[in-house]
């Protein structure tokens, strides 16, 4: 469970606030999605939740405990992070996924770490790639490896920063299916920033709309309306209901 | 496609194994060749016997008191400088980082100049008379002052960088800035030096394995061995850092602390080596990069491979510097760069199918 109250973030002393007075709440096992234009503060919020930025104003509570009371390794056992730009060095898939076990071992991976990595690779159908050099894999496969690394972390919460931004449609669908599996089968709490509104609507349970660092509201599926999209992005939007679900159509800039 | 990548993967594992075998063989061969080659023209068997205290007293003295400490210095300093360069590059995520990125070498040179020019190494004012320098110069004092300045420089840079949480760009820039300050101070000092003092100071910077004694070898071994153990313990953390600072932090790594410990130990190695042997450049850049090109970036294998490659390069350079000097030992620092530079260029440009 993630609970954020009155969170404000600035990168340097006396600089402008990047996030202003944000409140947000995400229940265990749910998928939360941050929606907003570039520069709205989505990545900053995700990094704050992962403890990657110093917390100075406001509170982030993870499972009833304030985030800044967690030690780094303890926090890593609670929250895993998949960044927007994946950077891998030449190493085997197995060793790359093993990095997810770093919060659990000090010097050398133990038997249980090897078991978790093998099990994770097996469950995600990646075992056949285990000896491959990770930099020789395709974009979609690398995303899978990053997800496997996060899963090997065995944390309750997994945070994705725009996981589909560099992928084609097939890659996007693959990530979408993984996110659903994480929430439904693994009962993980998943929080992600997504640009594609239709994908966001399909996946999410709770939505936080952000604009210029301010929250425009926390909504459920019912509250995900053309009006909130118009307010967030300054575009004309409409919603069409089809047999397979609802889709949003964007029609130019709002005047 | 699958067959192709399997073949490539097998190649990489086989390459790693071959690399370790070749490096081990080279270390042993170069070490023994180094024992046997020198200006006294001893026969191989004579040198070998002398190593175990057998044979003529003069031969025993040459091998045990001159050649052996020198070769041990090459073995230890090469390993230390190479691994120090690798760790600098990994922790700062900067391929151009070297053992002296924090301005360590520049500071050591200034310290040595203070000792040689200012105090003639033995805290004496000796004027412009060479014989006085050889009598009064105290190598131990020179090394100690060089080391003090090198570590002071390291601590100043690390202290300053703590304010900015050891951001890698800040560390590199601060190191360059402080390095230039030490160089400027050295230039000023040299401007006021006597001709003989200036020559002595410049010759000190050339790098000379001949300055090594068993005592200095033990000290270097202690520093290099402890640092290497720490680096090997931290190998998984360096791999995580390669995936990005945010990912490393999200995996529970205290990135600032990791950088502090790694930079401190890398600089400590450099400070000790430069203070005792003078500047031996380029080992810390060539060897880690050569190993990365050959066996990849996984620190599990990269750290031991870089350690061994550094020893090989310095042993080989030492051998060449003694062979082609015709009785005179050429500066080891120049030889490492002369030998390593072209090999490095070959690695960069000669790889087939690597057009990126």
XYZ file of C-alpha atoms in Angstrom:
611
model
C 0.000 0.000 0.000
C 1.279 3.442 -0.961
C -0.030 6.589 0.697
C 1.273 10.010 -0.260
C 0.233 13.175 1.513
C 1.149 16.815 0.840
C 4.263 15.831 -1.116
C 6.266 18.699 -2.617
C 9.607 18.216 -4.364
C 12.252 20.608 -5.621
C 15.626 19.556 -7.033
C 17.719 22.419 -5.650
C 17.215 24.709 -2.696
C 15.202 27.795 -3.680
C 14.446 26.354 -7.150
C 10.862 25.969 -8.378
C 8.745 23.147 -7.045
C 8.606 20.211 -9.455
C 5.753 18.633 -7.496
C 3.298 20.651 -5.431
C 1.217 19.292 -2.610
C 0.473 15.853 -4.056
C -1.937 13.422 -2.361
C -2.311 9.873 -3.637
C -3.343 6.486 -2.360
C -2.887 3.065 -3.970
C -4.221 -0.147 -2.450
C -2.282 -3.411 -2.403
C -2.607 -5.499 -5.568
C -3.904 -2.575 -7.643
C -2.477 -0.886 -10.699
C -1.972 2.853 -10.322
C -1.192 5.039 -13.318
C 0.258 8.531 -13.499
C -1.025 10.536 -16.432
C 0.215 13.915 -17.573
C 2.136 15.752 -20.264
C 5.937 15.848 -20.414
C 7.352 17.840 -17.525
C 4.266 17.268 -15.351
C 6.398 15.594 -12.669
C 5.537 11.926 -13.279
C 9.121 10.653 -13.177
C 9.897 12.839 -10.166
C 6.939 11.368 -8.304
C 7.932 7.800 -9.196
C 11.531 8.433 -8.110
C 10.336 9.983 -4.854
C 8.226 6.914 -4.121
C 11.237 4.674 -4.796
C 13.354 6.733 -2.389
C 15.677 7.905 -5.173
C 15.148 11.559 -4.267
C 15.485 13.060 -0.793
C 12.094 13.546 0.830
C 11.868 17.016 2.352
C 8.242 18.173 2.274
C 5.299 15.855 2.789
C 4.960 12.167 3.566
C 5.180 8.885 1.701
C 3.942 5.896 3.668
C 4.696 2.373 2.466
C 2.752 -0.305 4.331
C 2.137 1.988 7.319
C 5.814 2.971 7.631
C 7.225 6.348 6.510
C 9.522 5.893 3.498
C 12.434 7.795 5.038
C 12.525 5.377 7.974
C 13.438 2.485 5.654
C 17.101 1.544 5.323
C 18.147 1.314 1.622
C 18.159 -2.503 1.500
C 14.948 -2.765 3.464
C 13.346 -0.299 1.046
C 14.656 -2.312 -1.919
C 12.836 -5.355 -0.536
C 9.591 -3.332 -0.597
C 9.830 -1.397 -3.870
C 11.395 -2.334 -7.212
C 12.026 0.211 -9.939
C 12.118 -0.228 -13.717
C 13.499 2.954 -15.293
C 12.373 4.534 -18.534
C 15.721 4.119 -20.256
C 17.205 0.693 -19.685
C 20.964 0.663 -19.509
C 22.637 -2.718 -19.583
C 26.296 -3.641 -19.680
C 27.505 -6.766 -21.480
C 26.694 -9.561 -19.029
C 24.611 -12.718 -19.134
C 20.845 -12.514 -18.663
C 21.233 -14.685 -15.562
C 23.745 -12.332 -13.924
C 21.638 -9.304 -14.875
C 18.540 -10.763 -13.214
C 20.690 -11.759 -10.222
C 21.198 -8.029 -9.564
C 17.605 -8.050 -8.324
C 18.823 -10.207 -5.429
C 21.324 -7.576 -4.220
C 19.078 -6.486 -1.324
C 19.275 -10.081 -0.039
C 22.936 -11.043 -0.305
C 26.036 -9.207 0.833
C 28.954 -10.591 -1.139
C 28.093 -13.735 -3.048
C 24.610 -14.935 -4.086
C 23.397 -17.824 -1.957
C 21.450 -20.947 -2.881
C 18.093 -19.203 -2.302
C 19.135 -16.335 -4.630
C 19.964 -18.792 -7.414
C 16.641 -20.523 -6.854
C 14.681 -17.260 -7.068
C 16.470 -16.167 -10.262
C 15.932 -19.541 -11.946
C 12.273 -19.600 -10.868
C 11.711 -16.032 -12.103
C 13.294 -16.793 -15.487
C 11.220 -19.968 -15.726
C 7.955 -18.208 -14.901
C 8.566 -15.448 -17.417
C 9.609 -17.977 -20.079
C 13.113 -16.533 -20.238
C 15.118 -19.522 -19.057
C 16.286 -20.307 -22.598
C 17.960 -16.855 -22.681
C 19.822 -17.218 -19.403
C 23.337 -17.418 -20.869
C 22.744 -14.839 -23.583
C 24.542 -11.510 -23.450
C 21.839 -9.037 -22.445
C 23.023 -6.320 -24.843
C 22.461 -8.627 -27.804
C 18.731 -8.905 -27.057
C 15.903 -6.965 -28.714
C 14.203 -3.974 -27.042
C 11.217 -6.062 -25.972
C 13.420 -8.829 -24.575
C 15.460 -6.293 -22.617
C 12.252 -4.929 -21.094
C 11.401 -8.483 -20.055
C 14.825 -8.833 -18.434
C 14.314 -5.563 -16.539
C 10.948 -6.875 -15.341
C 12.531 -10.179 -14.356
C 15.173 -8.277 -12.373
C 12.425 -6.318 -10.589
C 10.487 -9.523 -9.927
C 13.600 -11.228 -8.520
C 13.659 -8.397 -5.979
C 10.504 -9.993 -4.487
C 9.121 -6.606 -3.531
C 5.413 -5.959 -3.006
C 5.494 -2.783 -5.093
C 6.863 -2.455 -8.630
C 7.262 0.982 -10.192
C 7.611 1.472 -13.962
C 8.623 4.765 -15.530
C 7.076 4.879 -19.013
C 7.906 1.251 -19.819
C 6.392 1.379 -23.303
C 7.870 4.645 -24.561
C 10.563 3.018 -26.719
C 8.593 0.003 -27.892
C 6.473 -0.830 -30.925
C 2.849 -1.929 -30.598
C 3.750 -5.585 -30.017
C 6.247 -4.571 -27.335
C 3.649 -2.318 -25.726
C 1.139 -5.155 -25.594
C 3.736 -7.454 -24.105
C 4.466 -5.012 -21.287
C 0.736 -4.501 -20.748
C 0.234 -8.236 -20.352
C 3.168 -8.430 -17.927
C 1.783 -5.596 -15.815
C -1.574 -7.371 -15.633
C 0.121 -10.628 -14.658
C 2.108 -8.864 -11.931
C -1.043 -7.416 -10.391
C -3.425 -10.327 -10.885
C -1.245 -13.412 -10.476
C 1.539 -12.111 -8.262
C -0.764 -9.697 -6.335
C 1.840 -6.951 -6.706
C 1.013 -3.288 -6.333
C 2.056 -1.741 -9.637
C 2.542 1.949 -10.266
C 3.440 3.245 -13.681
C 3.615 6.329 -15.839
C 2.121 5.788 -19.288
C 1.628 8.149 -22.226
C -0.857 6.032 -24.173
C -4.256 6.973 -22.713
C -6.058 3.900 -24.054
C -3.444 1.574 -22.600
C -3.619 3.466 -19.306
C -7.402 3.229 -19.192
C -7.334 -0.481 -19.958
C -4.713 -1.345 -17.349
C -5.299 0.988 -14.444
C -7.442 0.812 -11.322
C -6.471 4.224 -9.935
C -5.293 7.241 -11.916
C -3.438 10.348 -10.822
C -3.681 13.217 -13.303
C -0.743 15.605 -13.122
C -0.156 18.952 -14.779
C 2.789 21.270 -14.118
C 3.586 19.463 -10.898
C 0.072 19.765 -9.496
C -2.495 17.042 -9.019
C -5.698 17.433 -11.001
C -7.231 14.624 -8.997
C -7.065 10.937 -8.195
C -9.706 9.055 -10.199
C -10.977 5.553 -10.653
C -12.100 4.187 -14.042
C -15.391 6.079 -13.741
C -13.560 9.338 -13.263
C -11.340 8.781 -16.325
C -13.363 11.087 -18.569
C -12.738 13.165 -21.696
C -13.037 16.245 -19.475
C -10.104 15.288 -17.218
C -8.019 14.494 -20.324
C -8.902 17.869 -21.798
C -7.924 19.586 -18.557
C -4.657 17.629 -18.277
C -3.388 17.913 -21.834
C -5.268 20.930 -23.242
C -6.684 18.874 -26.133
C -10.164 17.983 -27.361
C -11.041 14.453 -26.300
C -13.995 12.137 -26.651
C -14.728 8.629 -25.434
C -16.218 5.883 -27.586
C -17.600 2.715 -26.041
C -17.049 -0.430 -28.085
C -17.702 -4.114 -27.478
C -14.066 -4.568 -26.425
C -14.064 -1.614 -24.024
C -13.824 2.159 -24.242
C -11.331 4.138 -26.299
C -10.405 7.773 -26.285
C -10.092 9.881 -29.417
C -7.988 13.028 -29.354
C -8.968 15.751 -31.837
C -6.512 18.617 -31.876
C -5.531 21.286 -29.414
C -8.252 22.839 -27.295
C -8.868 26.532 -28.059
C 19.756 -17.078 -35.330
C 19.673 -19.108 -32.121
C 22.612 -21.218 -33.310
C 24.548 -18.103 -34.177
C 24.047 -16.553 -30.732
C 24.817 -19.824 -29.002
C 28.049 -19.927 -30.915
C 28.773 -16.336 -29.923
C 27.988 -17.092 -26.287
C 30.255 -20.120 -26.295
C 32.906 -17.953 -27.878
C 32.647 -15.431 -25.057
C 32.964 -18.054 -22.326
C 35.797 -19.750 -24.160
C 37.450 -16.376 -24.730
C 37.289 -15.668 -20.992
C 38.864 -19.010 -20.150
C 41.566 -18.587 -22.788
C 42.260 -15.045 -21.577
C 42.862 -16.219 -18.006
C 45.123 -19.049 -19.165
C 47.135 -16.754 -21.455
C 47.482 -14.083 -18.740
C 48.630 -16.665 -16.164
C 51.195 -18.150 -18.525
C 52.449 -14.689 -19.498
C 52.880 -13.663 -15.866
C 54.957 -16.743 -15.052
C 57.039 -16.571 -18.249
C 57.660 -12.805 -18.027
C 58.502 -13.052 -14.339
C 61.180 -15.688 -14.940
C 62.469 -13.948 -18.060
C 62.719 -10.774 -15.992
C 64.801 -12.622 -13.414
C 67.195 -13.807 -16.055
C 67.591 -10.760 -18.251
C 69.829 -7.892 -17.258
C 73.047 -6.001 -17.868
C 75.194 -8.517 -15.966
C 74.700 -11.165 -18.707
C 74.155 -14.092 -16.349
C 73.213 -17.438 -17.837
C 69.600 -18.615 -17.345
C 70.689 -21.474 -15.087
C 72.904 -19.167 -13.048
C 70.024 -16.727 -12.448
C 67.670 -19.552 -11.567
C 70.086 -21.023 -9.048
C 70.777 -17.565 -7.613
C 67.063 -17.150 -6.931
C 67.382 -19.971 -4.394
C 70.644 -18.624 -2.953
C 72.876 -21.033 -4.906
C 75.935 -20.048 -6.914
C 78.185 -16.996 -6.869
C 77.546 -14.425 -4.145
C 77.418 -11.595 -6.682
C 74.818 -13.432 -8.762
C 72.730 -14.166 -5.671
C 72.908 -10.519 -4.672
C 71.901 -9.289 -8.145
C 68.953 -11.646 -8.408
C 67.739 -11.468 -4.820
C 68.448 -7.844 -4.004
C 67.999 -6.084 -7.352
C 65.952 -8.101 -9.827
C 63.478 -9.808 -7.515
C 62.230 -6.681 -5.670
C 61.981 -4.932 -9.029
C 59.901 -7.716 -10.586
C 57.686 -7.959 -7.538
C 57.148 -4.203 -7.836
C 56.143 -4.627 -11.509
C 53.773 -7.431 -10.571
C 52.138 -5.528 -7.702
C 52.145 -1.992 -9.147
C 50.850 -3.188 -12.522
C 48.001 -5.065 -10.867
C 47.229 -2.124 -8.589
C 47.257 0.583 -11.255
C 45.157 -1.499 -13.625
C 42.466 -2.396 -11.084
C 42.499 1.157 -9.763
C 41.779 2.455 -13.283
C 38.990 -0.085 -13.757
C 37.300 0.834 -10.489
C 37.591 4.564 -11.248
C 35.935 3.968 -14.638
C 33.198 1.783 -13.160
C 32.311 3.967 -10.191
C 32.428 7.222 -12.145
C 30.816 5.704 -15.273
C 33.505 7.450 -17.280
C 35.683 5.454 -19.703
C 38.411 8.114 -19.553
C 38.762 7.915 -15.768
C 42.208 6.726 -14.684
C 44.023 5.982 -11.433
C 44.925 9.668 -11.214
C 41.478 11.097 -11.929
C 41.320 12.667 -8.476
C 44.569 14.537 -9.168
C 46.538 11.997 -7.136
C 49.565 11.806 -9.428
C 49.812 15.583 -9.802
C 49.692 15.948 -6.035
C 52.335 13.238 -5.555
C 54.575 14.962 -8.090
C 54.179 18.241 -6.221
C 54.992 16.497 -2.938
C 58.096 14.919 -4.456
C 59.131 18.291 -5.905
C 58.733 19.905 -2.493
C 60.944 17.190 -1.038
C 63.577 17.227 -3.782
C 63.691 20.918 -4.684
C 62.646 22.375 -1.356
C 64.412 20.068 1.034
C 66.584 17.940 -1.271
C 64.739 14.865 -0.123
C 66.594 14.842 3.147
C 65.449 18.158 4.496
C 68.777 19.786 3.665
C 69.560 22.799 1.552
C 72.178 21.551 -0.869
C 72.496 24.215 -3.515
C 73.572 23.499 -7.058
C 75.877 20.569 -6.473
C 74.862 17.135 -7.780
C 77.034 15.154 -5.381
C 75.310 16.847 -2.465
C 71.975 15.660 -3.837
C 73.064 12.079 -4.028
C 74.390 12.265 -0.481
C 71.551 14.246 1.028
C 68.536 13.068 -0.929
C 66.474 10.720 1.152
C 64.171 8.646 -1.033
C 62.087 7.627 1.937
C 61.362 11.273 2.806
C 60.546 12.062 -0.843
C 58.112 9.153 -1.085
C 56.526 10.008 2.246
C 55.945 13.636 1.315
C 54.646 12.604 -2.136
C 52.256 10.171 -0.458
C 51.060 12.769 2.046
C 50.211 15.219 -0.729
C 48.566 12.508 -2.870
C 46.300 11.427 -0.016
C 45.606 15.035 0.956
C 44.496 15.710 -2.606
C 42.253 12.633 -2.554
C 40.658 13.630 0.729
C 40.121 17.228 -0.437
C 38.362 16.058 -3.633
C 36.280 13.451 -1.797
C 35.454 15.942 0.976
C 34.312 18.525 -1.557
C 32.341 15.954 -3.542
C 30.462 14.777 -0.460
C 28.590 18.096 -0.645
C 27.233 17.003 -4.044
C 26.606 13.354 -3.047
C 29.554 12.103 -5.158
C 27.932 12.888 -8.491
C 30.317 11.359 -11.035
C 30.687 14.483 -13.211
C 31.465 16.599 -10.137
C 34.132 14.129 -8.942
C 35.862 14.103 -12.347
C 35.754 17.897 -12.724
C 36.923 18.494 -9.152
C 39.808 16.047 -9.709
C 40.853 17.827 -12.910
C 40.622 21.237 -11.225
C 42.666 20.220 -8.187
C 45.142 18.366 -10.423
C 45.835 21.550 -12.365
C 46.382 23.433 -9.095
C 49.062 20.893 -8.069
C 50.657 21.110 -11.527
C 50.702 24.900 -11.352
C 52.316 24.786 -7.911
C 54.884 22.296 -9.231
C 55.690 24.624 -12.143
C 56.172 27.546 -9.745
C 58.410 25.457 -7.532
C 60.446 24.237 -10.505
C 60.794 27.821 -11.767
C 62.746 28.691 -8.622
C 64.725 25.435 -8.518
C 68.431 25.069 -9.201
C 69.344 23.203 -12.400
C 70.350 20.116 -10.484
C 67.261 20.204 -8.263
C 65.093 20.557 -11.355
C 66.758 17.582 -13.070
C 66.412 15.456 -9.949
C 62.734 16.402 -9.633
C 61.992 15.644 -13.274
C 63.864 12.347 -13.215
C 61.798 11.372 -10.153
C 58.585 11.707 -12.177
C 59.811 9.326 -14.927
C 58.804 6.227 -13.085
C 61.428 3.680 -12.088
C 60.882 0.154 -10.836
C 64.487 0.154 -9.674
C 63.487 2.231 -6.655
C 61.578 -0.727 -5.238
C 62.887 -2.594 -2.210
C 61.362 -5.536 -0.382
C 60.083 -3.045 2.164
C 58.250 -0.917 -0.426
C 56.989 -4.075 -2.157
C 55.433 -5.287 1.086
C 53.733 -1.936 1.649
C 52.430 -1.838 -1.942
C 51.317 -5.471 -1.682
C 49.391 -4.753 1.513
C 47.531 -1.795 -0.006
C 46.871 -3.490 -3.369
C 45.805 -6.822 -1.834
C 43.380 -5.281 0.660
C 41.904 -2.994 -2.010
C 41.507 -5.880 -4.466
C 39.688 -7.958 -1.849
C 37.301 -5.061 -1.214
C 36.756 -4.558 -4.964
C 36.045 -8.255 -5.459
C 33.575 -8.189 -2.551
C 31.836 -5.208 -4.188
C 31.809 -6.715 -7.711
C 28.016 -7.171 -7.833
C 27.528 -3.573 -6.783
C 29.716 -2.335 -9.649
C 27.603 -4.406 -12.055
C 24.457 -2.831 -10.604
C 25.916 0.661 -10.912
C 26.548 -0.042 -14.600
C 22.761 -0.351 -15.007
C 22.385 3.261 -13.877
C 22.561 5.148 -10.620
C 18.788 5.066 -10.076
C 18.623 1.312 -10.594
C 21.575 0.810 -8.227
C 19.878 2.919 -5.551
C 16.591 1.099 -6.055
C 18.485 -2.154 -5.420
C 19.443 -0.857 -1.987
C 22.983 0.256 -2.829
C 24.314 3.345 -1.073
C 25.835 4.763 -4.233
C 27.577 7.667 -2.476
C 29.243 5.326 0.022
C 30.206 2.873 -2.758
C 31.832 5.723 -4.706
C 33.613 7.041 -1.602
C 35.116 3.666 -0.642
C 36.051 2.787 -4.236
C 37.624 6.141 -5.055
C 39.487 6.243 -1.750
C 41.013 2.782 -2.227
C 41.802 3.355 -5.927
C 43.516 6.623 -5.071
C 45.343 4.994 -2.169
C 46.811 2.409 -4.557
C 47.868 5.139 -6.979
C 49.305 7.281 -4.188
C 51.446 4.424 -2.857
C 52.648 3.328 -6.299
C 53.405 6.823 -7.588
C 55.098 7.814 -4.325
C 57.440 4.828 -4.409
C 57.985 4.353 -8.141
C 57.131 7.662 -9.830
C 54.542 8.077 -12.564
C 53.702 4.977 -14.585
C 51.010 6.202 -16.901
C 48.370 4.572 -19.037
C 48.338 1.106 -17.373
C 45.059 2.008 -15.659
C 43.422 2.934 -18.935
C 44.861 0.399 -21.386
C 44.528 -2.774 -19.344
C 40.901 -2.475 -18.145
C 39.712 -1.369 -21.600
C 41.608 -4.158 -23.326
C 40.018 -6.680 -20.962
C 36.527 -5.158 -21.446
C 36.966 -5.541 -25.203
C 38.047 -9.138 -24.887
C 35.873 -10.592 -22.095
C 33.046 -8.087 -21.548
C 32.021 -5.860 -18.660
C 31.005 -8.319 -15.971
C 33.095 -7.382 -12.933
C 33.099 -11.002 -11.769
C 35.715 -11.707 -14.441
C 36.796 -8.179 -15.296
C 38.382 -7.404 -11.911
C 40.701 -10.461 -11.821
C 41.460 -10.121 -15.546
C 42.419 -6.444 -15.159
C 44.615 -7.258 -12.161
C 46.484 -9.874 -14.190
C 46.679 -7.755 -17.356
C 48.253 -4.884 -15.392
C 50.959 -7.191 -14.061
C 51.620 -8.555 -17.554
C 51.954 -5.090 -19.081
C 54.327 -3.838 -16.422
C 56.443 -7.023 -16.385
C 56.671 -6.897 -20.159
C 57.453 -3.163 -20.195
C 60.134 -3.687 -17.573
C 61.705 -6.442 -19.653
C 61.715 -4.254 -22.769
C 63.008 -1.207 -20.893
C 65.990 -3.281 -19.726
C 66.583 -5.035 -23.054
C 66.561 -2.091 -25.453
C 68.348 0.322 -23.116
C 71.673 -1.456 -23.744
C 72.744 -1.319 -20.118
C 70.595 1.721 -19.273
C 67.079 1.164 -17.993
C 64.633 3.308 -19.943
C 61.777 5.069 -18.089
C 59.086 2.444 -17.461
C 56.244 4.967 -17.761
C 57.225 5.786 -21.349
C 57.583 2.114 -22.237
C 54.120 1.146 -20.917
C 52.533 3.840 -23.060
C 54.690 3.023 -26.085
C 53.787 -0.663 -25.911
C 50.225 -0.284 -24.684
C 49.152 2.577 -26.938
C 49.463 0.760 -30.286
C 47.934 -2.430 -28.837
C 45.033 -0.356 -27.566
C 44.585 1.277 -30.982
C 44.599 -2.188 -32.525
C 41.851 -3.305 -30.145
C 39.734 -0.252 -30.908
C 40.035 -0.318 -34.687
C 40.759 -3.901 -35.666
C 37.573 -5.559 -34.430
C 35.609 -6.964 -37.294
C 31.921 -6.114 -37.373
C 32.206 -3.571 -34.560
C 31.234 -0.420 -36.372
C 29.483 1.425 -33.550
